[in-house]
Amino acid sequence: MSGLSQGAKEPGTEPPACGPTLHISPFPSLLSSTRELNGNNITRIHKNDFAGLKQLRVLQLMENQIGVVERGALDDMKELERLRLNRNQLHTLPELLFQHNQALSRL
């Protein structure tokens, strides 16, 4: 049952409905406000890697090999509140990297 949320059933295996049916997206993580990408050997964050994730509030990129974050990589994430970058290979970050992240309160 890869890709289904815990408790979700494969189509055709559900018991008969006794009331309104709740439709669960087969990809609930796409709607999530949190992304956990820890320990994935990511080496670089490109400008468009997180494009379109406007509702993302928490981004965890710990324990990767990130050495570069391109300028503009976080621009679409206007709701970002928490960014975890510890245990990477970062020495500097681009100037104005967080200019569009007004909600960011923890780095």
XYZ file of N, CA and C in Angstrom:
321
model
N 0.831 -1.190 0.000
C 0.000 0.000 0.000
C 0.864 1.237 0.000
N 1.924 1.188 -0.731
C 2.828 2.323 -0.825
C 2.089 3.548 -1.336
N 2.318 4.704 -0.733
C 1.715 5.946 -1.187
C 0.391 6.256 -0.519
N -0.165 5.339 0.244
C -1.421 5.595 0.923
C -1.147 6.015 2.348
N -1.995 6.884 2.882
C -1.819 7.297 4.265
C -2.212 6.157 5.188
N -1.713 6.207 6.401
C -2.004 5.162 7.370
C -3.507 5.089 7.570
N -4.045 3.888 7.509
C -5.473 3.704 7.682
C -6.246 3.761 6.385
N -5.636 4.209 5.300
C -6.314 4.270 4.009
C -6.400 2.868 3.433
N -7.424 2.604 2.669
C -7.650 1.295 2.073
C -7.466 1.376 0.568
N -7.075 0.257 -0.018
C -6.987 0.171 -1.473
C -8.401 0.288 -2.029
N -8.579 0.892 -3.233
C -9.906 0.992 -3.836
C -10.542 -0.390 -3.962
N -11.826 -0.460 -3.637
C -12.559 -1.704 -3.748
C -12.515 -2.560 -2.497
N -11.767 -2.161 -1.468
C -11.683 -2.965 -0.247
C -12.371 -2.287 0.928
N -13.030 -1.155 0.670
C -13.676 -0.425 1.747
C -14.997 -1.094 2.119
N -15.377 -1.022 3.398
C -16.697 -1.517 3.778
C -17.763 -0.594 3.199
N -18.997 -1.067 3.088
C -20.063 -0.213 2.560
C -20.188 1.055 3.393
N -20.388 2.170 2.740
C -20.500 3.455 3.421
C -21.856 3.575 4.094
N -21.859 4.090 5.313
C -23.103 4.298 6.045
C -23.449 5.776 6.118
N -22.623 6.615 5.572
C -22.845 8.050 5.628
C -22.019 8.723 4.568
N -21.747 10.017 4.746
C -20.940 10.730 3.757
C -19.563 10.083 3.606
N -19.068 10.040 2.397
C -17.765 9.453 2.116
C -16.691 10.520 2.213
N -15.620 10.208 2.904
C -14.472 11.103 2.995
C -13.470 10.674 1.951
N -13.168 11.524 1.002
C -12.200 11.213 -0.045
C -10.827 11.675 0.413
N -9.885 10.744 0.462
C -8.519 11.048 0.881
C -7.639 11.060 -0.348
N -6.860 12.115 -0.492
C -5.929 12.210 -1.614
C -4.942 11.057 -1.551
N -4.619 10.433 -2.697
C -3.617 9.370 -2.679
C -2.216 9.886 -2.379
N -2.032 11.196 -2.416
C -0.739 11.810 -2.139
C -0.904 12.887 -1.076
N -1.276 12.508 0.155
C -1.526 13.526 1.176
C -0.320 14.388 1.479
N 0.896 13.879 1.275
C 2.079 14.677 1.592
C 2.214 15.886 0.676
N 1.589 15.851 -0.502
C 1.665 16.995 -1.405
C 0.895 18.187 -0.856
N -0.050 17.935 0.044
C -0.855 19.005 0.613
C -0.341 19.441 1.977
N 0.680 18.799 2.464
C 1.208 19.045 3.794
C 1.888 20.404 3.891
N 1.905 20.950 5.103
C 2.605 22.211 5.335
C 4.016 21.960 5.855
N 4.426 20.699 5.911
C 5.754 20.323 6.396
C 6.442 19.410 5.399
N 7.724 19.657 5.163
C 8.538 18.762 4.336
C 9.742 18.341 5.160
N 9.947 17.036 5.300
C 11.097 16.490 6.018
C 11.984 15.783 5.009
N 13.101 16.400 4.687
C 14.038 15.862 3.701
C 15.397 15.614 4.349
N 15.368 15.140 5.561
C 16.587 14.896 6.330
C 17.321 13.668 5.811
N 18.650 13.722 5.814
C 19.476 12.565 5.505
C 19.324 12.021 4.100
N 19.165 12.881 3.120
C 18.979 12.447 1.734
C 20.184 12.734 0.844
N 21.304 13.093 1.429
C 22.520 13.415 0.669
C 22.300 14.510 -0.368
N 21.425 15.448 -0.062
C 21.203 16.604 -0.933
C 22.446 17.476 -0.844
N 22.975 17.914 -1.988
C 24.200 18.713 -1.994
C 23.962 20.175 -2.345
N 22.858 20.469 -2.998
C 22.610 21.828 -3.475
C 21.108 22.083 -3.507
N 20.696 23.286 -3.131
C 19.304 23.703 -3.259
C 19.247 24.680 -4.424
N 18.590 24.259 -5.501
C 18.466 25.088 -6.700
C 17.310 26.072 -6.561
N 17.348 27.100 -7.354
C 16.353 28.166 -7.284
C 14.924 27.646 -7.399
N 14.678 26.653 -8.237
C 13.313 26.182 -8.471
C 12.955 24.901 -7.722
N 13.800 24.428 -6.838
C 13.525 23.171 -6.131
C 12.242 23.211 -5.307
N 11.890 24.357 -4.768
C 10.698 24.460 -3.933
C 9.666 25.412 -4.533
N 9.735 25.625 -5.829
C 8.793 26.513 -6.514
C 7.373 25.991 -6.344
N 6.461 26.872 -6.040
C 5.052 26.520 -5.909
C 4.627 26.066 -4.524
N 5.544 25.931 -3.594
C 5.191 25.480 -2.242
C 4.854 26.683 -1.365
N 3.847 27.400 -1.763
C 3.487 28.659 -1.108
C 2.962 28.478 0.317
N 2.384 27.328 0.639
C 1.805 27.095 1.962
C 2.746 26.375 2.922
N 3.954 26.086 2.470
C 4.902 25.353 3.312
C 5.286 26.190 4.531
N 5.180 25.593 5.714
C 5.494 26.295 6.956
C 6.774 25.776 7.613
N 7.071 24.496 7.432
C 8.252 23.894 8.053
C 9.016 23.119 6.990
N 10.305 23.419 6.858
C 11.171 22.716 5.915
C 12.382 22.211 6.685
N 12.544 20.885 6.720
C 13.654 20.270 7.444
C 14.609 19.632 6.445
N 15.830 20.134 6.420
C 16.871 19.661 5.505
C 18.120 19.253 6.279
N 17.940 18.742 7.463
C 19.068 18.394 8.332
C 19.807 17.158 7.819
N 21.076 17.068 8.209
C 21.920 15.902 7.944
C 21.978 15.528 6.464
N 22.159 16.528 5.614
C 22.418 16.327 4.197
C 23.860 16.752 3.942
N 24.184 17.017 2.710
C 25.518 17.495 2.335
C 25.409 18.852 1.637
N 24.411 19.641 2.006
C 24.140 20.906 1.325
C 25.307 21.864 1.531
N 25.884 22.308 0.425
C 26.972 23.267 0.457
C 26.583 24.585 -0.182
N 25.505 24.560 -0.982
C 25.072 25.757 -1.709
C 23.552 25.855 -1.679
N 23.057 27.044 -1.369
C 21.644 27.373 -1.525
C 21.608 28.538 -2.499
N 21.010 28.323 -3.659
C 20.974 29.378 -4.675
C 20.056 30.517 -4.250
N 20.424 31.713 -4.644
C 19.606 32.892 -4.373
C 18.232 32.701 -5.001
N 17.192 33.002 -4.260
C 15.821 32.865 -4.739
C 15.207 31.500 -4.474
N 15.968 30.581 -3.886
C 15.476 29.217 -3.667
C 14.284 29.156 -2.711
N 14.144 30.137 -1.840
C 13.066 30.119 -0.850
C 11.979 31.145 -1.142
N 12.075 31.830 -2.266
C 11.178 32.951 -2.551
C 9.697 32.597 -2.553
N 9.308 31.428 -3.053
C 7.889 31.058 -3.117
C 7.300 30.716 -1.753
N 8.126 30.402 -0.790
C 7.648 29.938 0.512
C 7.396 31.109 1.456
N 6.381 31.879 1.148
C 6.079 33.085 1.915
C 5.530 32.782 3.308
N 5.020 31.573 3.528
C 4.479 31.171 4.830
C 5.500 30.424 5.688
N 6.722 30.259 5.190
C 7.741 29.487 5.902
C 8.018 30.092 7.279
N 7.850 29.276 8.313
C 8.078 29.705 9.694
C 9.352 29.117 10.281
N 9.701 27.904 9.848
C 10.844 27.206 10.437
C 11.650 26.525 9.336
N 12.954 26.751 9.344
C 13.874 26.137 8.388
C 15.008 25.499 9.170
N 15.198 24.197 8.986
C 16.257 23.471 9.692
C 17.326 23.072 8.689
N 18.517 23.631 8.833
C 19.640 23.361 7.930
C 20.864 22.823 8.672
N 20.707 22.458 9.933
C 21.872 22.012 10.701
C 22.428 20.697 10.154
N 23.720 20.503 10.422
C 24.476 19.323 9.984
C 24.532 19.202 8.462
N 24.909 20.297 7.824
C 25.167 20.349 6.392
C 26.564 20.911 6.179
N 26.894 21.250 4.961
C 28.221 21.763 4.614
C 28.186 23.254 4.276
N 27.219 23.975 4.808
C 27.059 25.397 4.498
C 28.079 26.250 5.243
N 28.667 27.192 4.504
C 29.583 28.158 5.112
C 29.022 29.567 4.988
N 28.300 29.827 3.911
C 27.651 31.123 3.705
C 26.301 30.893 3.032
N 25.446 31.890 3.152
C 24.149 31.884 2.473
C 24.066 33.132 1.610
N 23.324 33.072 0.511
C 23.223 34.240 -0.370
C 22.600 35.438 0.346
N 23.068 36.598 -0.013
C 22.501 37.832 0.501
C 21.028 37.898 0.115
N 20.196 38.357 1.019
C 18.753 38.515 0.816
C 18.018 37.198 0.585
N 18.600 36.077 1.009
C 17.961 34.775 0.825
C 16.575 34.727 1.465
N 16.398 35.400 2.593
C 15.141 35.320 3.338
C 14.244 36.542 3.150
N 14.484 37.336 2.135
C 13.730 38.580 1.970
C 12.234 38.363 1.749
N 11.825 37.211 1.224
C 10.409 36.934 0.976
C 9.798 36.035 2.051
N 10.544 35.752 3.086
C 10.097 34.838 4.141
C 9.818 35.611 5.427
N 8.851 36.500 5.381
C 8.547 37.364 6.518
C 8.047 36.593 7.735
N 7.482 35.396 7.533
C 6.968 34.595 8.650
C 8.059 33.764 9.324
N 9.248 33.722 8.752
C 10.330 32.889 9.285
C 10.723 33.356 10.686
N 10.596 32.452 11.654
C 10.931 32.808 13.030
C 12.003 31.902 13.628
N 12.283 30.751 12.990
C 13.317 29.838 13.499
C 14.169 29.340 12.360
N 15.478 29.500 12.538
C 16.444 29.041 11.540
C 17.470 28.175 12.231
